[in-house]
Coordinates of C-alpha atoms in Angstrom, one line a residue:
X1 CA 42.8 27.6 90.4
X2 CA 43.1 24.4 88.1
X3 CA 44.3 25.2 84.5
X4 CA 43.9 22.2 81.6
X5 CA 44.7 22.5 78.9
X6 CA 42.4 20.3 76.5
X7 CA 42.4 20.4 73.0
X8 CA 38.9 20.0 71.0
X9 CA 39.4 18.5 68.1
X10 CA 36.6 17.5 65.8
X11 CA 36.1 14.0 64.8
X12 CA 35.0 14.8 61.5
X13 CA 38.2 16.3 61.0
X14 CA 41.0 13.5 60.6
X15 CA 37.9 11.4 58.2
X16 CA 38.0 14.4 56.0
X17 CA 41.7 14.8 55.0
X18 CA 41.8 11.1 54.8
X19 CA 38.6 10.9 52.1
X20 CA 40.5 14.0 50.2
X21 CA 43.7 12.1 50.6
X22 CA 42.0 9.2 48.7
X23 CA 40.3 11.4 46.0
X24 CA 43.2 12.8 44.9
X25 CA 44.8 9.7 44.5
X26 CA 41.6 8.3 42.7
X27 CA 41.8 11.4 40.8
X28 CA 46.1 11.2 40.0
X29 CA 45.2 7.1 39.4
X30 CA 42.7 8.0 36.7
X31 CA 44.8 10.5 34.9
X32 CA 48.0 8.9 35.0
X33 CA 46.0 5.7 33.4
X34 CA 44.6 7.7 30.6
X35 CA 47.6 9.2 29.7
X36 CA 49.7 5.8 29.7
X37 CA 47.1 3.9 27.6
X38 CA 46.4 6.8 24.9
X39 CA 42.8 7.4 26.2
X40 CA 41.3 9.6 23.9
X41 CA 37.9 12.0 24.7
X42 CA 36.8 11.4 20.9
X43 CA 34.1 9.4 20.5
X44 CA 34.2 6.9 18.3
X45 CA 32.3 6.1 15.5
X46 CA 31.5 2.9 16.3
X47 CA 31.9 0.4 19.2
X48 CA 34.5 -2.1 19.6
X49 CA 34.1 -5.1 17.4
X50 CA 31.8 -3.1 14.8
X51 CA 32.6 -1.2 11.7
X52 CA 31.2 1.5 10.0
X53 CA 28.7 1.8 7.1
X54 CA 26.8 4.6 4.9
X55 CA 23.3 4.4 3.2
X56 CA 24.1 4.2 -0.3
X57 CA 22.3 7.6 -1.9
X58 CA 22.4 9.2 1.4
X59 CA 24.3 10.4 4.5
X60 CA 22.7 7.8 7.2
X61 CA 25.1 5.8 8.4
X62 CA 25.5 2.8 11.1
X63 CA 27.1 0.2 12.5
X64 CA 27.7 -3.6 11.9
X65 CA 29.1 -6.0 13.8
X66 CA 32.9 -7.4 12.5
X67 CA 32.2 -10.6 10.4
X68 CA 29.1 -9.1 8.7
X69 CA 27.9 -7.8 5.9
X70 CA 26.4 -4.4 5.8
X71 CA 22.6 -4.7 5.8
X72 CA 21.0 -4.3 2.4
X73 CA 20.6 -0.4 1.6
X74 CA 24.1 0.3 3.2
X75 CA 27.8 -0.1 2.3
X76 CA 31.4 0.0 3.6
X77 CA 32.8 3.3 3.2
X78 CA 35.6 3.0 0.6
X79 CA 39.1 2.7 1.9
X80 CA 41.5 5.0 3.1
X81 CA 37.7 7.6 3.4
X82 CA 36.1 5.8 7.0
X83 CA 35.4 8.1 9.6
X84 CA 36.7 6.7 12.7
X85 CA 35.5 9.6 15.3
X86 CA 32.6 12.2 16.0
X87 CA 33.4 15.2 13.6
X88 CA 36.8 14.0 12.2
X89 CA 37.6 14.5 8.8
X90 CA 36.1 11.5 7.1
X91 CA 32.6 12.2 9.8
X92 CA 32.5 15.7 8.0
X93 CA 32.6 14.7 4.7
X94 CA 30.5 12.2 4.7
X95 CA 27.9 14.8 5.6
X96 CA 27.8 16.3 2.4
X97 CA 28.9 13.3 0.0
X98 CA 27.3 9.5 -0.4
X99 CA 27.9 6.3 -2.5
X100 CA 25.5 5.8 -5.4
X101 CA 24.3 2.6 -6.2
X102 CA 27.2 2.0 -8.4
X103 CA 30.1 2.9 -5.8
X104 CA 30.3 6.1 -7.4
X105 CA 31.1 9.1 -4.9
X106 CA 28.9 12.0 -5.2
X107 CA 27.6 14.9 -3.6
X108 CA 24.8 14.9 -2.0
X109 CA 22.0 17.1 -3.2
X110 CA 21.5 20.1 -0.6
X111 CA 24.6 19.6 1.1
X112 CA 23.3 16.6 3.1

C-alpha cells in the first residue's frame, strides 16, 4: 500500500490574501493621508481659485473666478458673513436673507 501525503492547495488562494493584503494598505494609506492633511467631507462652496457671490435681491448665488469681478446682478457677500461650505452657518443664512441694491442686508420675503 503506497500512502502520500499531498496537499491541495488552491491557486487562487495565496492571490487573494495578497490583493486583501494590498487593499488594506490602500485603505490605511488613504486614511492616514486624510487625517494628516485636514481632509474635510464638507463640501465646499466653491472651487479652488473661485470665490463666492449672491444675487443681489435674492438667494441665488455662484461662483467667480479669483481676480474677477462678480457678474452684473451679483455681489461679494459682506465680510466676516461668506459661507464657505454646504449648510454651514453663513450657507443657512443666506437662505433666508439677501443684499439689496444698496448693500443693505435684508430678509428675504417668504423666507427664501
Amino acid at each position: 500500500m503506497r500512502i502520500t501525503n499531498r496537499v491541495h492547495r488552491s491557486p487562487a488562494a495565496p492571490a487573494d490574501r495578497a490583493t486583501r493584503s494590498v487593499r488594506g494598505l490602500v485603505l490605511a494609506c488613504a486614511a492616514a493621508a486624510a487625517v494628516l492633511t485636514g481632509c474635510s467631507m464638507e463640501e465646499a462652496t466653491c472651487g479652488g481659485g473661485e470665490y463666492p457671490v449672491l444675487t443681489i435681491g435674492g438667494t441665488g448665488a455662484a461662483c467667480v473666478p479669483h481676480g474677477e469681478e462678480p457678474p452684473e446682478g451679483y455681489t461679494r457677500y459682506p465680510e466676516g458673513k461668506v459661507p464657505e461650505h454646504v449648510g454651514d452657518k453663513w450657507d443657512t443664512y443666506w437662505r433666508t436673507h439677501t443684499v439689496d441694491e444698496h448693500g443693505k442686508i435684508v430678509e428675504v420675503p417668504g423666507g427664501g
